[in-house]
Amino acid sequence: MNFRLYILFFISSILILIQFILDPNIIVNNDLNGNIVPLLHFKESILVHNQFPQWNPYINQGIPTVADPLYGIYNPLIGIPILLFPYHMAIKVMYFFAIFLSCISMFKLLKLFKISNIVSSIIAITYASGTYLSSRIIAGHLEKVISFAFLPLFLLCLIKMTRAKNVLWSGLTAIILSLILFSGDIYNTLFCLYALAAVFIFYLFKDRKVSIYVALTVVFFLLFSSIKILPMIQLQDYISKIKEPFVGGLNILSITYNLFFPFDLLIPKAISLKHLSTGFGWWESLSFIGPLSFLGLFFILRSAFAKHDKGMTILVLLTVLFILLSTPDSRLNPFHYITSTVETLQYFHVPSRILALWGIIILLSLGIFLDKWNRRRFAISLLLVNLLVVYAFSQSVLANRKFEKISETLDAPLNWIKNNNKDNYYTVHDESQGYIPQDKAYLNNLLMLQSNYGLFLKRSLGEKYNFRGNSVYDDIKPGFLITNTSTKNHSLIKIKDFDSNTILYRNLRALPFARIDNVPQEVSFSPNKITILANSKGKNRLILLETNYPGWATFVDGKKTQIFNGRFLEVETLPGKYKYEFIYSSRYFCFGLLISGISLGSWLLYISKKRIKKIIA
């Protein structure tokens, strides 16, 4: 690719992200606030303790970080910046390179169809400027911002594989899909697997050799991604999550609205019809790629019965697939019955997220046909106008639809708790975890009881929590409650009014993190290890308010002992003063790491040998 195009994409990426780059408020009351703690814990574990973290005690969902679907450090676009930069700067670096790579990957996909540089460049920048990306930045969906850069690469590799029919492109397709999964974007990973399944079935009847390499791609993906997939498989036996498989479903009107004609962005007081609602926030559906892009969809549908190459065949095939995936409410749709039958799929309840992949297909089709148009200058002018409209709308979203800033007055109660919490009580906020600056809470070493995003273990510390300082379970009682309203709970004692919206309470019935007969014990945390110095008068029970998830082992002065079978980590104490160590290590993670390493290494070795033989020949 011409060096000048890299400069163009670099400048465009800055212009697209300029508002976010200049904004000092990176951690606000959105999902990024909930996802920052695992990243900070990863950085501290690697740089300070020289260990890879498998468990994060500071945000208690009861879920190991290695099994957390949103854990994204395996993707180098996340893992490397968080290690190299201060975390506020790291987020900006991640987002910038995601946009920059989006331009490049979309450009490469367009060039696969021999589209001219100027048309490919305009459409690539249009893709990166779309409101899908700006909406995800506003919502703090780190995983979807990062995966956005890899979606065109997945389609590029898929089309190349159907043409080349070899192990190289099967492996590369699997690697890109693994990186999408490694970012934490489970939804687009699933959609890409659906795409592979559709291509496999189509070529099973048309070209069996292609279908073999598609199947091999899925095998490679499962092997390369074992480090993440195997811990998530184990998690399914313990997980508790809301099933709303059809919430977020689209219809023809809402598809057209979100992709091509979002009138409420153009006219702020425009009345949105109930037929446009998907049951989720606006950021889950808005994927505006310009009104002119509607022609791309028209060209795909027009090509459905025309003769064309394999690449265009895949565009038509995927368009049909994506229409079906976005509208699962309809009983005429086979995915309605597939989702109703397969329980795991019922956790995936936002079909509108398919618009990211679908937008790529539509823009690609637009480029293919306009590039061949006789009135070339007019076509380029139309594309530029479309780009400017998309860019303007995207900047409007970034400027006008920001999530609420987290109040700086919360720093004061967090600092108070830090200095008055020697017994490691849990802290909660009565609204939601998003209201607490979780980065600062983590840096204060505060244990937070709430879940980040509604994913729990059954009967765990974070499940079904009542944010007024009480749990539905009697054996979970946090020590501190931060609230913005007064409460008359008899067990809560007001510590201080920091301002009219920030009140701190201490819970008189609170249970410390580690206790013997409700007497707090001295605790220290390090990656994958909890150390307690306990002094027991006789045989008793040491109880930790940490979920007893498979993988924990306990040692008393270095000698292994048995953990009681229960909800929390619990062991029998010995008379006297001893050091109790609780160490977490996931067999599924270790086994997955081994499989991923061996399979990726074997594939690379096979490819390199093939290349050497080609050179010699």
Coordinates of C-alpha atoms in Angstrom, one line a residue:
M1 CA 0.0 0.0 0.0
N2 CA 1.2 3.5 -0.9
F3 CA 2.9 5.3 2.1
R4 CA 0.8 8.4 1.4
L5 CA -2.3 6.3 2.1
Y6 CA -1.0 5.4 5.5
I7 CA -0.5 9.1 6.2
L8 CA -4.1 9.7 5.0
F9 CA -5.5 7.0 7.3
F10 CA -3.3 8.2 10.2
I11 CA -4.6 11.8 9.9
S12 CA -8.2 10.5 9.4
S13 CA -8.0 8.4 12.5
I14 CA -6.9 11.4 14.6
L15 CA -9.8 13.4 13.1
I16 CA -12.3 10.7 13.8
L17 CA -11.2 10.3 17.4
I18 CA -10.2 13.9 18.1
Q19 CA -12.9 14.5 20.7
F20 CA -12.0 11.4 22.7
I21 CA -8.3 12.2 22.4
L22 CA -8.8 15.6 23.9
D23 CA -11.4 14.5 26.5
P24 CA -9.7 14.2 30.0
N25 CA -12.7 12.1 31.2
I26 CA -11.8 8.6 30.0
I27 CA -13.4 6.7 32.8
V28 CA -17.1 7.7 33.0
N29 CA -20.3 5.9 34.0
N30 CA -20.3 3.4 31.2
D31 CA -19.0 -0.1 30.6
L32 CA -15.4 0.9 30.3
N33 CA -15.6 1.9 34.0
G34 CA -16.5 -1.8 34.7
N35 CA -13.8 -3.2 32.4
I36 CA -10.8 -1.2 33.6
V37 CA -10.1 -3.1 36.8
P38 CA -9.1 -6.4 35.1
L39 CA -6.8 -4.4 32.9
L40 CA -5.2 -2.7 35.9
H41 CA -4.9 -5.9 37.7
F42 CA -3.2 -7.5 34.7
K43 CA -0.7 -4.7 34.5
E44 CA 0.2 -4.8 38.2
S45 CA 0.5 -8.6 38.2
I46 CA 2.8 -8.6 35.2
L47 CA 5.0 -5.6 35.9
V48 CA 5.1 -5.7 39.7
H49 CA 4.7 -9.4 40.6
N50 CA 5.9 -11.0 37.3
Q51 CA 2.9 -13.4 37.3
F52 CA 0.0 -13.9 34.9
P53 CA -3.3 -13.2 36.8
Q54 CA -6.0 -15.9 36.6
W55 CA -8.2 -14.5 39.4
N56 CA -9.1 -10.9 40.3
P57 CA -10.3 -10.4 43.9
Y58 CA -11.1 -6.7 43.6
I59 CA -14.3 -6.9 41.5
N60 CA -16.2 -9.8 42.9
Q61 CA -18.3 -11.6 40.4
G62 CA -16.9 -14.9 41.6
I63 CA -15.6 -15.5 38.1
P64 CA -11.9 -16.1 37.2
T65 CA -10.5 -13.4 34.9
V66 CA -9.4 -16.2 32.5
A67 CA -13.0 -17.4 32.2
D68 CA -14.5 -13.9 31.9
P69 CA -15.9 -13.5 28.3
L70 CA -15.0 -9.8 28.3
Y71 CA -11.3 -10.3 29.3
G72 CA -9.4 -8.9 26.4
I73 CA -5.7 -8.9 27.3
Y74 CA -5.0 -11.8 24.9
N75 CA -5.5 -9.4 22.0
P76 CA -2.2 -7.5 21.6
L77 CA -4.1 -4.3 20.7
I78 CA -5.3 -4.3 24.3
G79 CA -2.5 -6.2 26.2
I80 CA 0.5 -4.3 24.8
P81 CA -0.8 -0.7 25.3
I82 CA -2.0 -1.3 28.9
L83 CA 1.5 -2.6 29.8
L84 CA 3.3 0.3 28.0
F85 CA 1.3 3.4 28.9
P86 CA -0.5 4.9 31.9
Y87 CA -4.0 3.5 31.7
H88 CA -5.8 6.7 30.6
M89 CA -3.3 7.0 27.8
A90 CA -3.4 3.3 27.0
I91 CA -7.2 3.5 26.3
K92 CA -6.7 6.3 23.9
V93 CA -3.8 4.4 22.2
M94 CA -6.0 1.3 21.9
Y95 CA -8.9 3.2 20.3
F96 CA -6.6 5.1 17.9
F97 CA -4.9 2.0 16.6
A98 CA -8.3 0.3 16.3
I99 CA -9.5 3.1 14.0
F100 CA -6.2 3.2 12.1
L101 CA -6.3 -0.6 11.6
S102 CA -10.0 -0.4 10.6
C103 CA -9.1 2.0 7.7
I104 CA -6.2 -0.3 6.6
S105 CA -8.1 -3.6 6.9
M106 CA -11.2 -2.2 5.1
F107 CA -9.0 -0.8 2.4
K108 CA -7.3 -4.2 1.9
L109 CA -10.7 -5.9 1.7
L110 CA -11.8 -3.4 -1.0
K111 CA -8.6 -3.9 -3.0
L112 CA -9.2 -7.6 -3.0
F113 CA -12.0 -6.8 -5.5
K114 CA -9.6 -4.6 -7.6
I115 CA -11.3 -1.4 -6.6
S116 CA -9.3 1.8 -7.3
N117 CA -7.3 3.4 -4.5
I118 CA -9.4 6.5 -4.3
V119 CA -12.7 4.7 -4.0
S120 CA -11.2 2.2 -1.6
S121 CA -9.7 5.0 0.6
I122 CA -13.0 6.9 0.8
I123 CA -15.0 3.9 1.7
A124 CA -12.4 2.7 4.2
I125 CA -12.5 6.0 6.0
T126 CA -16.3 5.9 5.9
Y127 CA -16.3 2.5 7.6
A128 CA -14.0 3.8 10.4
S129 CA -16.2 7.0 10.7
G130 CA -19.4 5.1 11.2
T131 CA -21.6 5.7 14.2
Y132 CA -21.2 2.0 15.3
L133 CA -17.7 2.9 16.4
S134 CA -18.6 6.2 18.0
S135 CA -21.5 4.7 19.8
R136 CA -19.3 1.9 21.2
I137 CA -16.8 4.5 22.4
I138 CA -19.6 6.4 24.1
A139 CA -20.9 3.2 25.7
G140 CA -17.4 2.1 26.8
H141 CA -17.5 -1.2 24.9
L142 CA -13.8 -1.6 24.7
E143 CA -14.0 -5.1 23.2
K144 CA -16.2 -4.0 20.3
V145 CA -14.1 -1.0 19.5
I146 CA -11.0 -3.3 19.2
S147 CA -12.8 -6.1 17.3
F148 CA -14.1 -3.5 14.8
A149 CA -10.6 -3.4 13.3
F150 CA -10.5 -7.1 12.7
L151 CA -13.9 -7.7 11.1
P152 CA -12.9 -6.6 7.6
L153 CA -9.8 -8.8 7.9
F154 CA -11.9 -11.8 8.8
L155 CA -14.0 -11.3 5.6
L156 CA -10.8 -10.7 3.6
C157 CA -9.3 -14.0 4.8
L158 CA -12.5 -15.8 4.3
I159 CA -12.8 -14.8 0.7
K160 CA -9.1 -15.5 0.1
M161 CA -9.5 -18.9 1.6
T162 CA -12.4 -19.8 -0.8
R163 CA -10.2 -18.7 -3.7
A164 CA -6.8 -20.2 -2.6
K165 CA -8.1 -23.3 -0.9
N166 CA -5.1 -23.9 1.3
V167 CA -3.9 -24.3 4.9
L168 CA -2.3 -20.9 5.0
W169 CA -5.6 -19.0 4.5
S170 CA -7.5 -21.4 6.7
G171 CA -5.1 -20.7 9.5
L172 CA -5.0 -16.9 8.9
T173 CA -8.8 -16.8 9.0
A174 CA -8.8 -18.7 12.3
I175 CA -6.2 -16.3 13.7
I176 CA -8.2 -13.2 12.9
L177 CA -11.3 -14.9 14.4
S178 CA -9.3 -15.8 17.5
L179 CA -8.2 -12.1 17.9
I180 CA -11.9 -11.0 17.7
L181 CA -12.7 -13.5 20.5
F182 CA -9.5 -12.4 22.4
S183 CA -10.8 -8.8 22.4
G184 CA -13.8 -10.1 24.4
D185 CA -16.3 -9.6 21.6
I186 CA -18.3 -12.8 22.0
Y187 CA -21.1 -11.6 19.7
N188 CA -19.1 -10.9 16.6
T189 CA -17.2 -14.1 17.2
L190 CA -20.5 -15.9 17.1
F191 CA -21.6 -14.0 14.0
C192 CA -18.4 -14.9 12.2
L193 CA -18.9 -18.6 13.1
Y194 CA -22.4 -18.3 11.6
A195 CA -20.8 -16.9 8.5
L196 CA -18.4 -19.8 8.3
A197 CA -21.2 -22.3 8.8
A198 CA -23.2 -20.6 5.9
V199 CA -20.2 -20.7 3.6
F200 CA -19.5 -24.3 4.5
I201 CA -23.1 -25.4 3.7
F202 CA -23.1 -23.5 0.4
Y203 CA -19.8 -24.9 -0.8
L204 CA -20.6 -28.4 0.4
F205 CA -22.8 -28.6 -2.7
K206 CA -20.8 -26.4 -5.0
D207 CA -17.1 -27.1 -4.2
R208 CA -16.3 -29.7 -1.6
K209 CA -12.7 -28.7 -1.4
V210 CA -13.6 -25.2 -0.2
S211 CA -16.0 -26.7 2.4
I212 CA -13.1 -28.8 3.7
Y213 CA -10.9 -25.8 4.3
V214 CA -13.8 -23.9 5.9
A215 CA -14.2 -26.8 8.3
L216 CA -10.5 -26.8 8.9
T217 CA -10.7 -23.1 9.8
V218 CA -13.2 -23.8 12.5
V219 CA -10.9 -26.6 13.9
F220 CA -7.9 -24.2 13.8
F221 CA -10.0 -21.5 15.6
L222 CA -11.0 -23.9 18.4
L223 CA -7.3 -25.0 18.8
F224 CA -5.8 -21.5 18.6
S225 CA -8.4 -20.0 21.0
S226 CA -8.3 -22.9 23.5
I227 CA -6.7 -20.6 26.1
K228 CA -10.0 -18.6 26.2
I229 CA -12.5 -21.2 25.1
L230 CA -11.8 -23.9 27.7
P231 CA -12.1 -21.7 30.8
M232 CA -15.4 -20.3 29.3
I233 CA -16.7 -23.9 28.8
Q234 CA -16.1 -24.6 32.5
L235 CA -17.9 -21.4 33.4
Q236 CA -21.1 -22.5 31.8
D237 CA -21.8 -25.0 34.6
Y238 CA -21.8 -22.2 37.2
I239 CA -22.9 -19.1 35.3
S240 CA -26.1 -17.1 36.0
K241 CA -27.2 -14.7 33.3
I242 CA -30.4 -13.2 31.9
K243 CA -31.9 -15.0 28.9
E244 CA -33.5 -12.5 26.5
P245 CA -32.7 -14.0 23.1
F246 CA -35.0 -11.9 21.0
V247 CA -34.5 -8.5 22.7
G248 CA -32.6 -6.3 20.4
G249 CA -34.2 -7.9 17.3
L250 CA -34.6 -5.6 14.3
N251 CA -37.1 -5.3 11.5
I252 CA -36.9 -3.9 8.0
L253 CA -37.8 -0.4 9.3
S254 CA -35.3 -0.4 12.1
I255 CA -32.5 -1.8 9.9
T256 CA -33.0 1.0 7.4
Y257 CA -33.2 3.6 10.1
N258 CA -30.1 2.5 12.0
L259 CA -27.9 1.9 8.9
F260 CA -29.0 4.6 6.5
F261 CA -31.5 7.2 7.9
P262 CA -31.2 8.0 11.6
F263 CA -33.5 11.0 11.6
D264 CA -33.1 11.8 15.3
L265 CA -29.4 12.6 14.7
L266 CA -30.4 14.9 11.9
I267 CA -33.4 16.4 13.7
P268 CA -33.0 16.1 17.5
K269 CA -36.7 16.5 18.2
A270 CA -37.8 13.9 15.6
I271 CA -40.3 11.5 16.9
S272 CA -39.0 7.9 16.9
L273 CA -41.6 5.3 16.0
K274 CA -42.2 2.4 18.3
H275 CA -41.3 0.1 15.4
L276 CA -37.7 1.5 15.6
S277 CA -37.2 0.4 19.2
T278 CA -35.1 -2.7 19.9
G279 CA -35.5 -2.8 23.7
F280 CA -31.9 -1.7 24.3
G281 CA -30.1 1.7 24.4
W282 CA -29.6 3.6 21.2
W283 CA -25.9 2.7 21.2
E284 CA -26.7 -1.0 20.7
S285 CA -28.3 -0.4 17.3
L286 CA -27.0 2.8 15.7
S287 CA -24.6 1.8 12.9
F288 CA -25.0 4.7 10.4
I289 CA -22.9 4.3 7.3
G290 CA -24.5 7.0 5.2
P291 CA -27.7 7.4 3.1
L292 CA -25.8 6.7 -0.1
S293 CA -24.8 3.3 1.3
F294 CA -28.3 2.2 0.8
L295 CA -27.3 1.7 -2.9
G296 CA -24.8 -0.9 -1.7
L297 CA -27.6 -3.0 -0.3
F298 CA -29.6 -2.5 -3.5
F299 CA -26.6 -3.7 -5.6
I300 CA -26.2 -6.9 -3.4
L301 CA -29.9 -7.7 -3.9
R302 CA -29.7 -7.0 -7.6
S303 CA -26.7 -9.4 -7.9
A304 CA -28.5 -12.3 -6.2
F305 CA -29.4 -13.9 -9.5
A306 CA -26.6 -12.6 -11.6
K307 CA -23.4 -14.4 -12.6
H308 CA -20.4 -13.2 -10.5
D309 CA -17.2 -14.4 -9.0
K310 CA -16.9 -16.3 -5.7
G311 CA -16.4 -13.1 -3.7
M312 CA -19.7 -11.6 -4.8
T313 CA -21.4 -14.9 -4.1
I314 CA -20.2 -14.7 -0.5
L315 CA -21.5 -11.1 -0.2
V316 CA -25.0 -12.2 -1.4
L317 CA -24.9 -15.3 0.9
L318 CA -23.8 -13.3 4.0
T319 CA -26.4 -10.6 3.3
V320 CA -29.2 -13.2 3.5
L321 CA -27.6 -14.6 6.6
F322 CA -27.3 -11.2 8.3
I323 CA -30.9 -10.3 7.6
L324 CA -32.0 -13.5 9.3
L325 CA -29.6 -13.0 12.3
S326 CA -30.9 -9.5 12.8
T327 CA -34.6 -10.5 12.8
P328 CA -34.9 -13.5 15.1
D329 CA -38.4 -12.5 16.4
S330 CA -40.0 -13.7 13.2
R331 CA -41.3 -17.2 13.3
L332 CA -40.6 -17.5 9.6
N333 CA -36.9 -17.2 10.5
P334 CA -35.0 -20.5 11.1
F335 CA -32.8 -18.7 13.7
H336 CA -36.0 -18.2 15.8
Y337 CA -36.2 -22.0 16.3
I338 CA -32.4 -22.5 16.5
T339 CA -32.2 -20.0 19.3
S340 CA -35.2 -21.3 21.1
T341 CA -33.7 -24.8 21.0
V342 CA -30.1 -24.2 21.9
E343 CA -29.9 -22.8 25.5
T344 CA -26.4 -21.3 25.1
L345 CA -27.6 -19.1 22.3
Q346 CA -30.4 -17.6 24.5
Y347 CA -27.7 -15.6 26.4
F348 CA -27.0 -13.7 23.1
H349 CA -29.8 -11.2 23.2
V350 CA -28.7 -8.2 21.1
P351 CA -29.2 -9.2 17.4
S352 CA -28.7 -5.6 16.3
R353 CA -25.0 -6.1 16.9
I354 CA -24.9 -7.9 13.5
L355 CA -25.0 -4.4 11.9
A356 CA -21.2 -4.0 12.3
L357 CA -20.4 -7.0 10.0
W358 CA -23.3 -6.2 7.7
G359 CA -22.1 -2.6 7.2
I360 CA -18.8 -3.9 5.9
I361 CA -20.6 -6.0 3.3
I362 CA -22.9 -3.1 2.2
L363 CA -19.9 -0.7 1.9
L364 CA -17.9 -3.3 -0.1
S365 CA -20.8 -3.8 -2.5
L366 CA -21.2 0.0 -2.9
G367 CA -17.5 0.3 -3.8
I368 CA -17.6 -2.6 -6.3
F369 CA -20.4 -1.1 -8.3
L370 CA -19.6 2.6 -8.1
D371 CA -16.0 2.0 -9.1
K372 CA -17.3 0.5 -12.4
W373 CA -19.6 3.4 -13.0
N374 CA -18.9 5.4 -16.2
R375 CA -19.5 8.7 -14.5
R376 CA -16.5 8.2 -12.2
R377 CA -16.1 11.8 -11.0
F378 CA -19.7 12.0 -10.0
A379 CA -19.4 8.6 -8.2
I380 CA -16.4 9.9 -6.2
S381 CA -18.2 13.1 -5.4
L382 CA -21.2 11.1 -4.0
L383 CA -18.8 8.9 -1.9
L384 CA -17.2 12.1 -0.5
V385 CA -20.5 13.6 0.4
N386 CA -21.6 10.3 2.0
L387 CA -18.3 10.3 4.0
L388 CA -18.8 13.9 5.2
V389 CA -22.3 13.1 6.4
V390 CA -21.2 10.0 8.2
Y391 CA -18.3 11.9 9.8
A392 CA -20.6 14.7 10.9
F393 CA -23.1 12.4 12.5
S394 CA -20.4 10.4 14.2
Q395 CA -18.9 13.6 15.7
S396 CA -22.4 14.6 16.8
V397 CA -22.7 11.3 18.7
L398 CA -19.4 11.8 20.4
A399 CA -20.2 15.4 21.3
N400 CA -23.9 15.1 22.4
R401 CA -24.5 11.7 23.7
K402 CA -21.9 11.3 26.4
F403 CA -22.4 9.2 29.4
E404 CA -22.5 10.9 32.8
K405 CA -19.2 11.9 34.3
I406 CA -18.4 10.1 37.6
S407 CA -18.5 12.6 40.4
E408 CA -15.1 13.6 41.8
T409 CA -16.7 13.8 45.3
L410 CA -16.6 10.0 45.3
D411 CA -12.9 10.2 45.7
A412 CA -13.3 11.4 49.3
P413 CA -15.3 8.4 50.6
L414 CA -13.0 6.0 48.8
N415 CA -10.0 7.6 50.5
W416 CA -11.8 7.4 53.8
I417 CA -12.6 3.7 53.3
K418 CA -9.0 3.0 52.3
N419 CA -7.7 4.5 55.6
N420 CA -10.4 2.8 57.7
N421 CA -10.8 -0.7 56.2
K422 CA -8.0 -2.7 57.8
D423 CA -10.3 -5.8 58.0
N424 CA -11.0 -5.8 54.2
Y425 CA -14.7 -5.3 54.2
Y426 CA -16.5 -5.1 50.9
T427 CA -17.8 -1.8 49.6
V428 CA -21.0 -1.3 47.5
H429 CA -22.8 1.6 45.9
D430 CA -26.6 1.7 46.1
E431 CA -27.1 2.7 42.4
S432 CA -24.8 0.6 40.3
Q433 CA -21.1 -0.2 40.1
G434 CA -20.8 2.3 37.3
Y435 CA -21.2 5.2 39.7
I436 CA -18.0 4.4 41.5
P437 CA -14.7 5.3 39.8
Q438 CA -13.5 1.7 39.7
D439 CA -10.0 2.6 38.6
K440 CA -9.5 4.7 41.8
A441 CA -11.2 2.1 43.9
Y442 CA -8.8 -0.5 42.6
L443 CA -5.8 1.7 43.2
N444 CA -7.0 2.1 46.8
N445 CA -7.1 -1.7 47.0
L446 CA -10.9 -1.7 47.8
L447 CA -12.9 -4.9 47.4
M448 CA -16.0 -4.1 45.4
L449 CA -19.0 -6.5 45.7
Q450 CA -21.1 -5.7 42.6
S451 CA -20.8 -7.2 39.2
N452 CA -19.5 -5.3 36.2
Y453 CA -22.1 -6.2 33.7
G454 CA -24.7 -8.6 35.0
L455 CA -22.7 -11.8 34.8
F456 CA -22.7 -13.9 38.0
L457 CA -21.9 -17.3 39.4
K458 CA -25.0 -18.9 40.9
R459 CA -25.3 -18.1 44.6
S460 CA -22.0 -16.1 44.5
L461 CA -21.1 -12.9 46.3
G462 CA -22.3 -10.8 43.4
E463 CA -25.5 -12.5 42.5
K464 CA -28.9 -10.7 43.1
Y465 CA -27.4 -8.1 45.3
N466 CA -29.6 -5.5 47.0
F467 CA -27.7 -2.2 46.9
R468 CA -29.1 -0.9 50.2
G469 CA -26.4 -2.7 52.1
N470 CA -28.2 -6.1 52.4
S471 CA -27.9 -9.2 50.3
V472 CA -30.6 -11.8 49.6
Y473 CA -28.1 -14.1 51.3
D474 CA -27.5 -13.7 55.1
D475 CA -23.9 -14.7 54.9
I476 CA -22.9 -11.7 52.6
K477 CA -22.8 -8.4 54.5
P478 CA -20.6 -5.7 53.1
G479 CA -18.9 -3.2 55.4
F480 CA -19.5 0.1 53.6
L481 CA -22.3 1.6 51.5
I482 CA -21.8 4.7 49.4
T483 CA -25.2 6.3 48.4
N484 CA -26.7 9.5 47.2
T485 CA -29.8 9.2 49.4
S486 CA -30.4 8.8 53.1
T487 CA -31.3 5.4 54.4
K488 CA -33.0 4.3 57.7
N489 CA -31.6 0.8 57.8
H490 CA -31.0 0.1 61.4
S491 CA -27.7 -1.7 60.7
L492 CA -26.3 1.2 58.8
I493 CA -24.5 4.0 60.7
K494 CA -23.8 7.2 58.8
I495 CA -20.1 8.0 58.7
K496 CA -20.2 11.3 56.8
D497 CA -22.1 13.5 54.3
F498 CA -19.4 14.3 51.8
D499 CA -21.8 16.4 49.8
S500 CA -25.6 16.5 49.1
N501 CA -25.2 13.5 46.8
T502 CA -22.5 11.4 48.5
I503 CA -23.2 9.8 51.9
L504 CA -21.1 7.0 53.4
Y505 CA -22.5 4.4 55.8
R506 CA -20.8 1.6 57.8
N507 CA -22.7 -1.7 58.2
L508 CA -22.7 -2.8 61.8
R509 CA -23.5 -6.4 60.7
A510 CA -20.7 -6.5 58.2
L511 CA -18.6 -9.6 57.7
P512 CA -14.9 -9.2 57.1
F513 CA -13.2 -10.8 54.1
A514 CA -11.5 -13.5 56.3
R515 CA -12.8 -14.5 59.7
I516 CA -12.8 -17.1 62.4
D517 CA -15.9 -16.9 64.6
N518 CA -16.6 -13.5 63.0
V519 CA -13.2 -12.2 64.2
P520 CA -11.3 -10.6 61.3
Q521 CA -8.0 -12.1 60.2
E522 CA -4.9 -10.5 58.7
V523 CA -5.1 -10.8 54.9
S524 CA -2.8 -10.0 52.0
F525 CA -3.5 -10.3 48.3
S526 CA -1.2 -11.1 45.4
P527 CA -1.9 -12.5 41.9
N528 CA -3.7 -15.8 42.2
K529 CA -3.0 -16.0 46.0
I530 CA -4.7 -15.0 49.2
T531 CA -2.5 -15.2 52.3
I532 CA -4.0 -15.1 55.9
L533 CA -2.1 -15.1 59.1
A534 CA -4.6 -16.7 61.5
N535 CA -4.4 -17.4 65.2
S536 CA -6.9 -20.0 66.3
K537 CA -7.4 -21.2 69.9
G538 CA -8.4 -24.7 68.6
K539 CA -10.0 -26.5 65.7
N540 CA -12.3 -24.0 64.0
R541 CA -13.2 -22.8 60.6
L542 CA -11.5 -20.0 58.6
I543 CA -14.0 -18.6 56.2
L544 CA -13.2 -16.3 53.3
L545 CA -15.8 -14.2 51.4
E546 CA -14.4 -15.5 48.1
T547 CA -16.3 -17.8 45.8
N548 CA -15.2 -21.5 46.0
Y549 CA -14.8 -21.8 42.3
P550 CA -13.0 -25.0 41.0
G551 CA -9.2 -24.4 40.9
W552 CA -8.5 -23.2 44.5
A553 CA -6.0 -25.1 46.6
T554 CA -5.1 -24.4 50.3
F555 CA -1.9 -24.8 52.1
V556 CA -1.2 -24.4 55.9
D557 CA 2.4 -23.5 56.4
G558 CA 3.1 -25.0 53.0
K559 CA 1.2 -28.3 53.6
K560 CA -1.9 -28.9 51.5
T561 CA -5.2 -29.1 53.3
Q562 CA -8.8 -29.7 52.2
I563 CA -11.3 -27.0 51.3
F564 CA -14.8 -27.6 52.6
N565 CA -17.4 -28.1 49.9
G566 CA -19.5 -24.9 50.1
R567 CA -20.1 -21.5 48.6
F568 CA -17.0 -19.8 50.0
L569 CA -13.4 -20.8 50.6
E570 CA -13.5 -22.4 54.0
V571 CA -10.9 -24.6 55.8
E572 CA -10.4 -26.2 59.2
T573 CA -7.9 -24.3 61.3
L574 CA -5.2 -25.7 63.5
P575 CA -4.6 -24.6 67.1
G576 CA -2.0 -21.8 67.2
K577 CA -0.8 -19.2 64.7
Y578 CA -0.3 -20.4 61.1
K579 CA 0.0 -19.1 57.6
Y580 CA -3.0 -20.1 55.3
E581 CA -2.4 -19.7 51.6
F582 CA -5.3 -20.0 49.1
I583 CA -3.8 -20.4 45.6
Y584 CA -5.9 -20.3 42.4
S585 CA -4.8 -22.2 39.2
S586 CA -7.2 -23.2 36.5
R587 CA -6.5 -26.5 34.8
Y588 CA -8.7 -25.4 31.9
F589 CA -6.5 -22.3 31.4
C590 CA -3.2 -24.2 31.6
F591 CA -4.5 -26.9 29.3
G592 CA -5.9 -24.3 26.9
L593 CA -2.6 -22.4 26.9
L594 CA -0.8 -25.7 26.0
I595 CA -3.2 -26.5 23.2
S596 CA -3.1 -22.9 21.8
G597 CA 0.7 -22.8 21.9
I598 CA 1.3 -26.2 20.4
S599 CA -1.4 -25.9 17.6
L600 CA -0.2 -22.3 16.6
G601 CA 3.4 -23.4 16.7
S602 CA 2.6 -26.5 14.6
W603 CA 0.7 -24.4 12.0
L604 CA 3.6 -21.9 11.7
L605 CA 6.1 -24.8 11.3
Y606 CA 4.0 -26.4 8.6
I607 CA 3.6 -23.1 6.7
S608 CA 7.3 -22.2 7.0
K609 CA 8.3 -25.7 5.6
K610 CA 5.9 -25.3 2.7
R611 CA 7.4 -21.9 1.9
I612 CA 11.0 -23.3 2.1
K613 CA 10.0 -26.2 -0.3
K614 CA 8.5 -23.6 -2.7
I615 CA 11.7 -21.6 -2.7
I616 CA 13.9 -24.6 -3.2
A617 CA 11.6 -25.9 -6.0

